[in-house]
Amino acid sequence: DAEDEGYYVITEATALNDFEEFELSGFPSDGWYVINPDNSRSWNAYNGIIGRNGAPSRVGFMNNFIYTPGEVDTFVTEVYDLSGTDAPGLTFDLPKAQRAGGTGDALQVDISIDCGATWINLYDKNGFDLATVPGAVTSFWTPDTGSDWRLEQLDLAAYIGEEVQFRFVNVSNGGNGTFIDNVYVL
């Protein structure tokens, strides 16, 4: 406990309109961190992926194609201040191919209003619901056109005035790569 050690940790929340494209800051961005319980594969940067705009991009990447089914890996953002707006939201770009039938990999996005002590689910998709391209792809897949991407939009109106943090949770099920880019808190 920080208080028992004679010091306090002070965190200033980031203002709205924070856009993380990972091109300059890398992945994870400053103030973000990765949770990798099995100390094996986890979220990392992938350079040169064709982004939603059709140009090469640096993105956050989780390689489920060669990862143990059932493993859970998370990246957590910094704290954001949702005061001063009447329509806060979270958007991110996602391309995803389903490897085969069944449940497939899952992606969850959660929010915390107490610095990560508890989390509330905002987004939970898996299998073909998570996929952004049709059909099953049996080989390792990466997006090769901007149309492989989907913009995901989450309404944060219930959290106006709060200081919040987000976590992106990947659950591997032997599927394909999961890519995240252009995380925007507005």
PDB file of C-alpha atoms in Angstrom:
ATOM      1  CA  ASP A   1       0.000   0.000   0.000  1.00  0.00           C
ATOM      2  CA  ALA A   2       1.481   3.338  -1.052  1.00  0.00           C
ATOM      3  CA  GLU A   3       0.223   5.147   2.056  1.00  0.00           C
ATOM      4  CA  ASP A   4       2.022   2.676   4.357  1.00  0.00           C
ATOM      5  CA  GLU A   5       5.297   3.438   2.574  1.00  0.00           C
ATOM      6  CA  GLY A   6       5.029   7.166   3.343  1.00  0.00           C
ATOM      7  CA  TYR A   7       4.164   8.384  -0.149  1.00  0.00           C
ATOM      8  CA  TYR A   8       1.093   8.764  -2.320  1.00  0.00           C
ATOM      9  CA  VAL A   9       0.583   8.012  -5.984  1.00  0.00           C
ATOM     10  CA  ILE A  10      -1.099  10.933  -7.726  1.00  0.00           C
ATOM     11  CA  THR A  11      -2.630  10.340 -11.100  1.00  0.00           C
ATOM     12  CA  GLU A  12      -3.969  13.115 -13.263  1.00  0.00           C
ATOM     13  CA  ALA A  13      -6.656  11.943 -15.656  1.00  0.00           C
ATOM     14  CA  THR A  14      -6.151  12.521 -19.367  1.00  0.00           C
ATOM     15  CA  ALA A  15      -8.586  14.946 -20.981  1.00  0.00           C
ATOM     16  CA  LEU A  16     -11.036  13.890 -23.675  1.00  0.00           C
ATOM     17  CA  ASN A  17     -10.267  13.735 -27.380  1.00  0.00           C
ATOM     18  CA  ASP A  18      -7.285  11.479 -26.753  1.00  0.00           C
ATOM     19  CA  PHE A  19      -6.479   9.582 -29.944  1.00  0.00           C
ATOM     20  CA  GLU A  20      -4.040   6.647 -29.735  1.00  0.00           C
ATOM     21  CA  GLU A  21      -2.917   5.453 -33.143  1.00  0.00           C
ATOM     22  CA  PHE A  22       0.329   3.836 -31.869  1.00  0.00           C
ATOM     23  CA  GLU A  23       2.380   5.309 -34.738  1.00  0.00           C
ATOM     24  CA  LEU A  24       4.489   7.578 -32.527  1.00  0.00           C
ATOM     25  CA  SER A  25       4.036   6.150 -29.054  1.00  0.00           C
ATOM     26  CA  GLY A  26       4.213   2.471 -29.962  1.00  0.00           C
ATOM     27  CA  PHE A  27       2.127  -0.173 -28.275  1.00  0.00           C
ATOM     28  CA  PRO A  28       1.183  -0.083 -25.520  1.00  0.00           C
ATOM     29  CA  SER A  29       0.984   3.708 -25.365  1.00  0.00           C
ATOM     30  CA  ASP A  30       2.496   5.732 -22.525  1.00  0.00           C
ATOM     31  CA  GLY A  31       0.483   5.150 -19.356  1.00  0.00           C
ATOM     32  CA  TRP A  32      -0.989   1.892 -20.694  1.00  0.00           C
ATOM     33  CA  TYR A  33       0.107  -1.583 -19.637  1.00  0.00           C
ATOM     34  CA  VAL A  34      -0.284  -5.249 -20.601  1.00  0.00           C
ATOM     35  CA  ILE A  35      -1.377  -8.042 -18.254  1.00  0.00           C
ATOM     36  CA  ASN A  36       0.068 -11.409 -19.344  1.00  0.00           C
ATOM     37  CA  PRO A  37      -0.775 -14.021 -16.667  1.00  0.00           C
ATOM     38  CA  ASP A  38       1.021 -16.953 -18.336  1.00  0.00           C
ATOM     39  CA  ASN A  39       4.130 -14.904 -19.276  1.00  0.00           C
ATOM     40  CA  SER A  40       3.862 -16.305 -22.796  1.00  0.00           C
ATOM     41  CA  ARG A  41       2.419 -14.623 -25.863  1.00  0.00           C
ATOM     42  CA  SER A  42       0.535 -11.390 -25.308  1.00  0.00           C
ATOM     43  CA  TRP A  43      -0.486  -8.050 -26.792  1.00  0.00           C
ATOM     44  CA  ASN A  44       2.350  -6.330 -28.662  1.00  0.00           C
ATOM     45  CA  ALA A  45       2.996  -4.010 -31.596  1.00  0.00           C
ATOM     46  CA  TYR A  46       2.673  -5.190 -35.181  1.00  0.00           C
ATOM     47  CA  ASN A  47       4.187  -2.859 -37.779  1.00  0.00           C
ATOM     48  CA  GLY A  48       3.178  -2.473 -41.408  1.00  0.00           C
ATOM     49  CA  ILE A  49      -0.386  -3.777 -41.176  1.00  0.00           C
ATOM     50  CA  ILE A  50      -2.744  -2.214 -43.705  1.00  0.00           C
ATOM     51  CA  GLY A  51      -4.925   0.064 -41.583  1.00  0.00           C
ATOM     52  CA  ARG A  52      -8.501   1.212 -41.975  1.00  0.00           C
ATOM     53  CA  ASN A  53      -7.289   4.095 -44.155  1.00  0.00           C
ATOM     54  CA  GLY A  54      -5.561   1.630 -46.526  1.00  0.00           C
ATOM     55  CA  ALA A  55      -2.024   2.703 -45.528  1.00  0.00           C
ATOM     56  CA  PRO A  56       0.568   0.725 -43.517  1.00  0.00           C
ATOM     57  CA  SER A  57       0.101   1.214 -39.789  1.00  0.00           C
ATOM     58  CA  ARG A  58       1.437   0.149 -36.373  1.00  0.00           C
ATOM     59  CA  VAL A  59      -1.275  -1.590 -34.350  1.00  0.00           C
ATOM     60  CA  GLY A  60      -1.834  -3.540 -31.159  1.00  0.00           C
ATOM     61  CA  PHE A  61      -1.836  -7.259 -31.957  1.00  0.00           C
ATOM     62  CA  MET A  62      -2.669 -10.536 -30.237  1.00  0.00           C
ATOM     63  CA  ASN A  63      -1.599 -13.700 -32.089  1.00  0.00           C
ATOM     64  CA  ASN A  64      -4.351 -16.199 -31.303  1.00  0.00           C
ATOM     65  CA  PHE A  65      -3.376 -18.341 -34.312  1.00  0.00           C
ATOM     66  CA  ILE A  66      -0.487 -19.962 -32.420  1.00  0.00           C
ATOM     67  CA  TYR A  67      -1.687 -19.353 -28.846  1.00  0.00           C
ATOM     68  CA  THR A  68      -3.115 -21.783 -26.323  1.00  0.00           C
ATOM     69  CA  PRO A  69      -6.949 -21.816 -26.263  1.00  0.00           C
ATOM     70  CA  GLY A  70      -8.375 -20.382 -23.058  1.00  0.00           C
ATOM     71  CA  GLU A  71      -5.527 -17.949 -22.385  1.00  0.00           C
ATOM     72  CA  VAL A  72      -6.595 -14.421 -21.394  1.00  0.00           C
ATOM     73  CA  ASP A  73      -4.437 -11.340 -22.076  1.00  0.00           C
ATOM     74  CA  THR A  74      -5.346  -7.745 -21.366  1.00  0.00           C
ATOM     75  CA  PHE A  75      -4.152  -4.253 -22.089  1.00  0.00           C
ATOM     76  CA  VAL A  76      -5.258  -1.430 -19.811  1.00  0.00           C
ATOM     77  CA  THR A  77      -5.404   2.249 -20.724  1.00  0.00           C
ATOM     78  CA  GLU A  78      -4.541   5.272 -18.670  1.00  0.00           C
ATOM     79  CA  VAL A  79      -7.277   7.121 -16.726  1.00  0.00           C
ATOM     80  CA  TYR A  80      -9.525   9.520 -18.688  1.00  0.00           C
ATOM     81  CA  ASP A  81     -11.625  12.408 -17.363  1.00  0.00           C
ATOM     82  CA  LEU A  82     -15.166  12.292 -18.798  1.00  0.00           C
ATOM     83  CA  SER A  83     -16.247  15.639 -17.364  1.00  0.00           C
ATOM     84  CA  GLY A  84     -16.934  18.590 -19.642  1.00  0.00           C
ATOM     85  CA  THR A  85     -18.915  16.688 -22.260  1.00  0.00           C
ATOM     86  CA  ASP A  86     -22.492  15.533 -22.659  1.00  0.00           C
ATOM     87  CA  ALA A  87     -21.728  12.751 -25.176  1.00  0.00           C
ATOM     88  CA  PRO A  88     -18.558  10.836 -24.232  1.00  0.00           C
ATOM     89  CA  GLY A  89     -17.603   7.764 -26.205  1.00  0.00           C
ATOM     90  CA  LEU A  90     -14.887   5.257 -26.958  1.00  0.00           C
ATOM     91  CA  THR A  91     -14.114   4.160 -30.500  1.00  0.00           C
ATOM     92  CA  PHE A  92     -11.519   1.780 -31.904  1.00  0.00           C
ATOM     93  CA  ASP A  93     -10.720   0.100 -35.201  1.00  0.00           C
ATOM     94  CA  LEU A  94     -10.827  -3.689 -35.416  1.00  0.00           C
ATOM     95  CA  PRO A  95     -10.073  -6.195 -38.198  1.00  0.00           C
ATOM     96  CA  LYS A  96     -10.680  -9.854 -37.384  1.00  0.00           C
ATOM     97  CA  ALA A  97     -10.966 -13.080 -39.344  1.00  0.00           C
ATOM     98  CA  GLN A  98     -12.580 -16.157 -37.863  1.00  0.00           C
ATOM     99  CA  ARG A  99     -10.336 -19.211 -38.209  1.00  0.00           C
ATOM    100  CA  ALA A 100     -13.007 -21.894 -38.095  1.00  0.00           C
ATOM    101  CA  GLY A 101     -16.547 -22.520 -36.903  1.00  0.00           C
ATOM    102  CA  GLY A 102     -17.413 -22.630 -33.225  1.00  0.00           C
ATOM    103  CA  THR A 103     -17.043 -19.940 -30.627  1.00  0.00           C
ATOM    104  CA  GLY A 104     -13.730 -18.505 -31.836  1.00  0.00           C
ATOM    105  CA  ASP A 105     -11.656 -15.904 -30.056  1.00  0.00           C
ATOM    106  CA  ALA A 106     -13.355 -13.288 -27.885  1.00  0.00           C
ATOM    107  CA  LEU A 107     -12.731  -9.609 -27.250  1.00  0.00           C
ATOM    108  CA  GLN A 108     -14.160  -7.712 -24.306  1.00  0.00           C
ATOM    109  CA  VAL A 109     -13.877  -4.038 -23.452  1.00  0.00           C
ATOM    110  CA  ASP A 110     -14.519  -3.072 -19.846  1.00  0.00           C
ATOM    111  CA  ILE A 111     -14.647   0.238 -17.972  1.00  0.00           C
ATOM    112  CA  SER A 112     -13.600   1.040 -14.400  1.00  0.00           C
ATOM    113  CA  ILE A 113     -14.578   4.089 -12.357  1.00  0.00           C
ATOM    114  CA  ASP A 114     -12.420   3.086  -9.381  1.00  0.00           C
ATOM    115  CA  CYS A 115      -8.898   2.839 -10.878  1.00  0.00           C
ATOM    116  CA  GLY A 116      -9.276  -0.797 -11.856  1.00  0.00           C
ATOM    117  CA  ALA A 117     -10.581  -2.191  -8.564  1.00  0.00           C
ATOM    118  CA  THR A 118     -13.774  -3.304 -10.355  1.00  0.00           C
ATOM    119  CA  TRP A 119     -14.762  -3.514 -14.027  1.00  0.00           C
ATOM    120  CA  ILE A 120     -18.056  -3.196 -15.920  1.00  0.00           C
ATOM    121  CA  ASN A 121     -18.402  -4.822 -19.335  1.00  0.00           C
ATOM    122  CA  LEU A 122     -19.180  -2.502 -22.280  1.00  0.00           C
ATOM    123  CA  TYR A 123     -18.422  -4.785 -25.246  1.00  0.00           C
ATOM    124  CA  ASP A 124     -18.269  -8.564 -25.582  1.00  0.00           C
ATOM    125  CA  LYS A 125     -18.027 -10.296 -28.950  1.00  0.00           C
ATOM    126  CA  ASN A 126     -16.690 -13.657 -30.060  1.00  0.00           C
ATOM    127  CA  GLY A 127     -16.514 -15.921 -33.097  1.00  0.00           C
ATOM    128  CA  PHE A 128     -18.309 -14.710 -36.187  1.00  0.00           C
ATOM    129  CA  ASP A 129     -19.873 -11.797 -34.251  1.00  0.00           C
ATOM    130  CA  LEU A 130     -16.346 -10.481 -33.666  1.00  0.00           C
ATOM    131  CA  ALA A 131     -15.180 -11.175 -37.232  1.00  0.00           C
ATOM    132  CA  THR A 132     -14.995  -8.264 -39.672  1.00  0.00           C
ATOM    133  CA  VAL A 133     -14.518 -10.416 -42.781  1.00  0.00           C
ATOM    134  CA  PRO A 134     -16.874 -13.182 -43.974  1.00  0.00           C
ATOM    135  CA  GLY A 135     -16.257 -16.896 -43.760  1.00  0.00           C
ATOM    136  CA  ALA A 136     -13.534 -18.882 -42.051  1.00  0.00           C
ATOM    137  CA  VAL A 137      -9.861 -18.306 -42.853  1.00  0.00           C
ATOM    138  CA  THR A 138      -7.699 -21.377 -42.184  1.00  0.00           C
ATOM    139  CA  SER A 139      -4.262 -19.734 -42.483  1.00  0.00           C
ATOM    140  CA  PHE A 140      -2.656 -16.924 -40.467  1.00  0.00           C
ATOM    141  CA  TRP A 141      -4.507 -13.767 -41.530  1.00  0.00           C
ATOM    142  CA  THR A 142      -3.675 -10.076 -41.574  1.00  0.00           C
ATOM    143  CA  PRO A 143      -5.833  -7.297 -43.049  1.00  0.00           C
ATOM    144  CA  ASP A 144      -4.806  -6.376 -46.583  1.00  0.00           C
ATOM    145  CA  THR A 145      -7.349  -3.650 -47.292  1.00  0.00           C
ATOM    146  CA  GLY A 146      -9.059  -0.882 -45.347  1.00  0.00           C
ATOM    147  CA  SER A 147     -12.407  -2.621 -45.836  1.00  0.00           C
ATOM    148  CA  ASP A 148     -11.224  -5.485 -43.576  1.00  0.00           C
ATOM    149  CA  TRP A 149     -11.618  -3.079 -40.637  1.00  0.00           C
ATOM    150  CA  ARG A 150     -14.714  -2.110 -38.646  1.00  0.00           C
ATOM    151  CA  LEU A 151     -15.104   0.984 -36.469  1.00  0.00           C
ATOM    152  CA  GLU A 152     -16.469  -0.010 -33.057  1.00  0.00           C
ATOM    153  CA  GLN A 153     -18.304   2.728 -31.130  1.00  0.00           C
ATOM    154  CA  LEU A 154     -19.185   2.576 -27.445  1.00  0.00           C
ATOM    155  CA  ASP A 155     -21.512   5.078 -25.757  1.00  0.00           C
ATOM    156  CA  LEU A 156     -20.181   6.332 -22.420  1.00  0.00           C
ATOM    157  CA  ALA A 157     -23.092   8.648 -21.499  1.00  0.00           C
ATOM    158  CA  ALA A 158     -23.686   6.656 -18.293  1.00  0.00           C
ATOM    159  CA  TYR A 159     -20.214   7.724 -17.113  1.00  0.00           C
ATOM    160  CA  ILE A 160     -20.361  11.510 -17.658  1.00  0.00           C
ATOM    161  CA  GLY A 161     -18.282  13.290 -15.014  1.00  0.00           C
ATOM    162  CA  GLU A 162     -16.341  10.159 -14.028  1.00  0.00           C
ATOM    163  CA  GLU A 163     -12.641   9.433 -14.260  1.00  0.00           C
ATOM    164  CA  VAL A 164     -12.480   6.118 -16.101  1.00  0.00           C
ATOM    165  CA  GLN A 165     -10.059   3.508 -17.311  1.00  0.00           C
ATOM    166  CA  PHE A 166     -10.559   0.872 -20.028  1.00  0.00           C
ATOM    167  CA  ARG A 167      -9.274  -2.631 -20.495  1.00  0.00           C
ATOM    168  CA  PHE A 168      -9.288  -4.686 -23.688  1.00  0.00           C
ATOM    169  CA  VAL A 169      -9.446  -8.406 -22.885  1.00  0.00           C
ATOM    170  CA  ASN A 170      -8.506 -11.032 -25.475  1.00  0.00           C
ATOM    171  CA  VAL A 171      -9.629 -14.618 -24.875  1.00  0.00           C
ATOM    172  CA  SER A 172      -7.822 -16.998 -27.209  1.00  0.00           C
ATOM    173  CA  ASN A 173      -9.654 -19.965 -28.670  1.00  0.00           C
ATOM    174  CA  GLY A 174      -7.176 -21.011 -31.344  1.00  0.00           C
ATOM    175  CA  GLY A 175      -8.552 -18.439 -33.754  1.00  0.00           C
ATOM    176  CA  ASN A 176      -6.721 -15.801 -35.736  1.00  0.00           C
ATOM    177  CA  GLY A 177      -4.934 -12.550 -34.977  1.00  0.00           C
ATOM    178  CA  THR A 178      -6.808  -9.768 -33.210  1.00  0.00           C
ATOM    179  CA  PHE A 179      -5.739  -6.235 -34.173  1.00  0.00           C
ATOM    180  CA  ILE A 180      -6.645  -2.939 -32.468  1.00  0.00           C
ATOM    181  CA  ASP A 181      -5.867   0.543 -33.759  1.00  0.00           C
ATOM    182  CA  ASN A 182      -6.986   4.159 -33.391  1.00  0.00           C
ATOM    183  CA  VAL A 183      -8.377   4.043 -29.864  1.00  0.00           C
ATOM    184  CA  TYR A 184     -10.199   7.333 -29.385  1.00  0.00           C
ATOM    185  CA  VAL A 185     -11.755   8.610 -26.153  1.00  0.00           C
ATOM    186  CA  LEU A 186     -14.075  11.489 -27.015  1.00  0.00           C
TER     187      LEU A 186
END
